[in-house]
Amino acid sequence: MKPHTFTPGDPKPTGLCIVVPVLDEAQGIEATLKALGPLRQRGARVVVVDGGSQDDTPALARAHADAVIDSPRGRAAQMNAGAALGWGEVLLFLHADTMLPERADEHLMQALARGHAWGRFDVRIAGRPWMLRVVAAMMNLRSRWTGIATGDQALFMRREAYAQVGGFAPQPLMEDIDMSKRLRAVGAPACLRERVITSGRRWEQRGVWRTIFLMWRLRWRYWRGESAHSLAEDYR
């Protein structure tokens, strides 16, 4: 299925569309998508956007999604491709290694009904190191103070707000921070206390403290105006 661009002449999108960008996620994609089954039963549609996986990710995803489409590699490009299908008056962008809380659809719809145009969930990082609990707590606090959300917190927004800010910027890193900054001009985020659970695999693979210092350093450089493309090289 090839994505098309939603235009004002198309039928008005309704309900919730969950966009899941993936790349070589065969090990866990089925569990992530099966957990979305109750939301699909209540009317949500799930779009998996593959960025060129070399494993069985697309094949495994097809049984548990409403669409599996291809896109140029890059989380921002993949999320934009999923949104371009034109499904859903509300968009939720979910990382492939993140599980939503129970009845997440109801929680976010209630937040939007209260007047918010966008928001995110609190996060818990799954893993053995105790420091991951501290990292998650700091992420949640920082997000409340600054109005900046990370992709791990499952960003959601009205399609109108997504269109108003022009979607995700075509950059290889910090696309979530960039999107949050532009959405703040639309309004303050709904900071839901219900928690998504995201994998701590990158923290455990690289080392918790090493990852903390790396992310702090990259965000500082990004705040100072350094290109996301150059930061992506250091991140890799």
Short mmCIF file of C-alpha atoms in Angstrom, two decimals:
data_model
loop_
_atom_site.label_atom_id
_atom_site.label_comp_id
_atom_site.label_asym_id
_atom_site.label_seq_id
_atom_site.Cartn_x
_atom_site.Cartn_y
_atom_site.Cartn_z
CA MET A 1 0.00 0.00 0.00
CA LYS A 2 1.37 3.38 -0.97
CA PRO A 3 0.61 6.36 1.23
CA HIS A 4 -1.39 9.23 -0.20
CA THR A 5 -1.49 12.82 0.94
CA PHE A 6 -4.60 13.81 2.87
CA THR A 7 -6.27 16.86 1.34
CA PRO A 8 -9.26 18.94 2.43
CA GLY A 9 -11.34 17.28 -0.30
CA ASP A 10 -10.95 13.83 1.23
CA PRO A 11 -13.51 12.45 3.69
CA LYS A 12 -12.84 13.85 7.15
CA PRO A 13 -10.64 11.45 9.15
CA THR A 14 -12.17 10.18 12.36
CA GLY A 15 -10.95 8.34 15.43
CA LEU A 16 -7.41 7.44 16.40
CA CYS A 17 -4.56 6.41 14.12
CA ILE A 18 -1.47 4.84 15.71
CA VAL A 19 1.68 5.16 13.62
CA VAL A 20 4.52 2.74 14.44
CA PRO A 21 7.86 3.36 12.66
CA VAL A 22 9.98 0.19 12.51
CA LEU A 23 13.39 -1.00 11.41
CA ASP A 24 14.52 -4.59 12.06
CA GLU A 25 12.11 -5.11 14.97
CA ALA A 26 11.23 -8.76 14.28
CA GLN A 27 12.09 -9.81 17.82
CA GLY A 28 9.42 -7.70 19.48
CA ILE A 29 7.04 -6.22 16.91
CA GLU A 30 4.33 -8.86 17.35
CA ALA A 31 4.10 -8.24 21.11
CA THR A 32 3.86 -4.49 20.57
CA LEU A 33 1.13 -4.80 17.97
CA LYS A 34 -0.85 -7.51 19.78
CA ALA A 35 -1.05 -5.18 22.78
CA LEU A 36 -2.87 -2.68 20.51
CA GLY A 37 -5.60 -5.22 19.79
CA PRO A 38 -8.10 -3.79 22.32
CA LEU A 39 -7.63 -0.30 20.87
CA ARG A 40 -8.27 -1.62 17.36
CA GLN A 41 -11.44 -3.31 18.63
CA ARG A 42 -12.57 0.12 19.86
CA GLY A 43 -11.95 1.67 16.43
CA ALA A 44 -8.30 2.72 16.38
CA ARG A 45 -6.31 1.98 13.22
CA VAL A 46 -2.68 0.91 13.30
CA VAL A 47 -0.18 1.79 10.56
CA VAL A 48 3.27 0.19 10.61
CA VAL A 49 5.85 2.09 8.55
CA ASP A 50 8.94 0.11 7.63
CA GLY A 51 12.19 1.90 6.88
CA GLY A 52 13.89 -0.94 5.02
CA SER A 53 14.08 -3.83 7.49
CA GLN A 54 16.40 -6.68 6.62
CA ASP A 55 14.49 -9.13 8.82
CA ASP A 56 10.87 -10.35 8.93
CA THR A 57 9.42 -7.25 10.58
CA PRO A 58 6.95 -6.33 7.78
CA ALA A 59 5.68 -9.88 7.40
CA LEU A 60 5.18 -10.30 11.14
CA ALA A 61 3.41 -6.96 11.40
CA ARG A 62 0.82 -7.56 8.68
CA ALA A 63 -1.34 -9.86 10.79
CA HIS A 64 -1.66 -7.25 13.55
CA ALA A 65 -1.94 -3.91 11.71
CA ASP A 66 -4.41 -2.19 9.41
CA ALA A 67 -1.62 -1.27 7.02
CA VAL A 68 2.09 -1.94 6.59
CA ILE A 69 3.77 0.53 4.26
CA ASP A 70 7.31 1.34 3.16
CA SER A 71 9.10 4.63 3.62
CA PRO A 72 12.60 6.06 3.32
CA ARG A 73 14.59 5.23 6.44
CA GLY A 74 14.42 7.70 9.31
CA ARG A 75 11.92 7.91 12.15
CA ALA A 76 10.69 11.39 11.13
CA ALA A 77 10.18 10.38 7.49
CA GLN A 78 8.46 7.16 8.51
CA MET A 79 6.07 8.89 10.92
CA ASN A 80 5.19 11.47 8.29
CA ALA A 81 4.50 8.68 5.80
CA GLY A 82 2.12 7.00 8.24
CA ALA A 83 0.30 10.25 8.93
CA ALA A 84 0.01 10.88 5.17
CA LEU A 85 -2.43 7.98 4.84
CA GLY A 86 -5.02 10.42 6.13
CA TRP A 87 -6.43 8.11 8.79
CA GLY A 88 -7.55 9.45 12.15
CA GLU A 89 -8.45 12.88 13.45
CA VAL A 90 -6.00 12.06 16.26
CA LEU A 91 -2.48 10.73 15.63
CA LEU A 92 -0.37 8.77 18.12
CA PHE A 93 3.25 8.01 17.28
CA LEU A 94 4.46 4.87 19.03
CA HIS A 95 7.97 3.46 19.13
CA ALA A 96 8.20 -0.22 18.25
CA ASP A 97 9.63 -1.10 21.68
CA THR A 98 7.02 0.79 23.70
CA MET A 99 3.78 -0.48 25.25
CA LEU A 100 0.85 1.83 25.87
CA PRO A 101 -0.97 1.86 29.23
CA GLU A 102 -4.35 0.18 29.53
CA ARG A 103 -7.14 2.18 27.84
CA ALA A 104 -4.62 4.67 26.51
CA ASP A 105 -7.07 5.72 23.80
CA GLU A 106 -9.63 6.82 26.36
CA HIS A 107 -7.07 8.72 28.42
CA LEU A 108 -5.73 10.72 25.51
CA MET A 109 -9.16 11.45 24.07
CA GLN A 110 -10.26 12.79 27.45
CA ALA A 111 -7.20 15.05 27.53
CA LEU A 112 -7.94 16.38 24.06
CA ALA A 113 -11.59 16.92 25.00
CA ARG A 114 -10.37 19.17 27.83
CA GLY A 115 -8.88 21.50 25.25
CA HIS A 116 -5.36 20.21 24.65
CA ALA A 117 -4.17 19.88 21.06
CA TRP A 118 -1.38 17.46 21.87
CA GLY A 119 0.31 15.57 24.67
CA ARG A 120 2.29 12.59 25.88
CA PHE A 121 2.30 9.92 28.59
CA ASP A 122 4.63 9.46 31.50
CA VAL A 123 7.21 6.75 30.85
CA ARG A 124 8.70 3.81 32.69
CA ILE A 125 11.88 2.23 31.34
CA ALA A 126 11.92 -1.56 31.59
CA GLY A 127 15.23 -3.12 32.57
CA ARG A 128 17.33 -4.44 35.44
CA PRO A 129 19.50 -1.41 36.34
CA TRP A 130 17.89 0.54 39.19
CA MET A 131 19.11 3.76 37.62
CA LEU A 132 16.54 3.37 34.84
CA ARG A 133 13.81 4.26 37.34
CA VAL A 134 15.64 7.50 38.10
CA VAL A 135 16.12 8.27 34.42
CA ALA A 136 12.40 7.79 33.73
CA ALA A 137 11.41 9.98 36.69
CA MET A 138 13.70 12.75 35.49
CA MET A 139 12.34 12.49 31.94
CA ASN A 140 8.79 12.88 33.23
CA LEU A 141 9.66 15.84 35.46
CA ARG A 142 11.69 17.60 32.78
CA SER A 143 8.85 17.16 30.32
CA ARG A 144 6.37 18.77 32.70
CA TRP A 145 8.67 21.71 33.39
CA THR A 146 9.66 22.40 29.80
CA GLY A 147 6.70 21.22 27.73
CA ILE A 148 9.14 19.13 25.68
CA ALA A 149 8.32 15.46 25.13
CA THR A 150 10.42 12.57 23.87
CA GLY A 151 9.32 9.94 21.41
CA ASP A 152 9.55 7.32 24.17
CA GLN A 153 6.56 9.05 25.81
CA ALA A 154 4.22 8.29 22.89
CA LEU A 155 3.43 11.70 21.42
CA PHE A 156 -0.19 12.21 20.41
CA MET A 157 -1.88 15.16 18.75
CA ARG A 158 -4.88 16.28 16.80
CA ARG A 159 -4.33 15.98 13.08
CA GLU A 160 -5.06 19.70 12.82
CA ALA A 161 -2.14 20.46 15.15
CA TYR A 162 0.12 18.08 13.22
CA ALA A 163 -0.76 19.86 9.98
CA GLN A 164 -0.47 23.31 11.55
CA VAL A 165 3.19 22.75 12.47
CA GLY A 166 4.02 20.95 9.23
CA GLY A 167 4.61 17.45 10.58
CA PHE A 168 7.98 16.13 11.71
CA ALA A 169 11.06 17.93 10.44
CA PRO A 170 13.20 15.82 8.07
CA GLN A 171 16.07 15.32 10.48
CA PRO A 172 17.75 12.11 11.69
CA LEU A 173 17.74 12.91 15.42
CA MET A 174 15.89 15.12 17.92
CA GLU A 175 12.78 15.08 15.75
CA ASP A 176 10.67 14.65 18.89
CA ILE A 177 12.21 17.69 20.58
CA ASP A 178 11.82 19.77 17.44
CA MET A 179 8.17 18.73 17.11
CA SER A 180 7.48 19.53 20.77
CA LYS A 181 8.95 23.01 20.42
CA ARG A 182 6.71 23.77 17.46
CA LEU A 183 3.62 22.26 19.11
CA ARG A 184 4.16 24.45 22.18
CA ALA A 185 3.20 27.38 19.95
CA VAL A 186 -0.16 25.69 19.46
CA GLY A 187 -0.67 25.07 23.17
CA ALA A 188 0.67 23.42 26.31
CA PRO A 189 0.90 19.62 26.22
CA ALA A 190 -1.33 17.25 28.15
CA CYS A 191 1.14 15.45 30.44
CA LEU A 192 -0.70 12.24 31.28
CA ARG A 193 0.42 10.37 34.38
CA GLU A 194 -0.55 6.99 32.93
CA ARG A 195 2.73 5.33 31.95
CA VAL A 196 3.95 3.80 28.77
CA ILE A 197 6.58 1.11 29.23
CA THR A 198 9.56 1.42 26.94
CA SER A 199 12.47 -0.95 26.55
CA GLY A 200 15.73 -0.14 28.31
CA ARG A 201 17.74 -2.06 25.72
CA ARG A 202 19.71 0.92 24.42
CA TRP A 203 20.60 1.92 27.98
CA GLU A 204 21.74 -1.59 28.86
CA GLN A 205 23.67 -2.09 25.62
CA ARG A 206 25.58 1.18 25.84
CA GLY A 207 25.69 1.41 29.62
CA VAL A 208 23.25 3.51 31.65
CA TRP A 209 25.66 6.26 32.72
CA ARG A 210 27.33 6.40 29.34
CA THR A 211 23.91 6.82 27.67
CA ILE A 212 22.87 9.51 30.15
CA PHE A 213 25.99 11.56 29.51
CA LEU A 214 25.71 11.02 25.76
CA MET A 215 22.11 12.26 25.62
CA TRP A 216 22.83 15.24 27.86
CA ARG A 217 25.76 16.19 25.67
CA LEU A 218 23.78 15.81 22.45
CA ARG A 219 20.85 17.83 23.75
CA TRP A 220 23.15 20.58 24.97
CA ARG A 221 24.77 20.79 21.55
CA TYR A 222 21.36 20.76 19.87
CA TRP A 223 20.18 23.58 22.16
CA ARG A 224 23.29 25.51 21.15
CA GLY A 225 22.20 25.22 17.52
CA GLU A 226 24.28 22.33 16.20
CA SER A 227 22.82 20.42 13.26
CA ALA A 228 20.84 17.29 14.04
CA HIS A 229 22.66 15.58 11.17
CA SER A 230 26.06 16.04 12.80
CA LEU A 231 24.67 14.96 16.16
CA ALA A 232 23.28 11.80 14.58
CA GLU A 233 26.78 10.77 13.56
CA ASP A 234 27.96 10.97 17.17
CA TYR A 235 24.85 9.15 18.40
CA ARG A 236 25.56 6.23 16.10
#
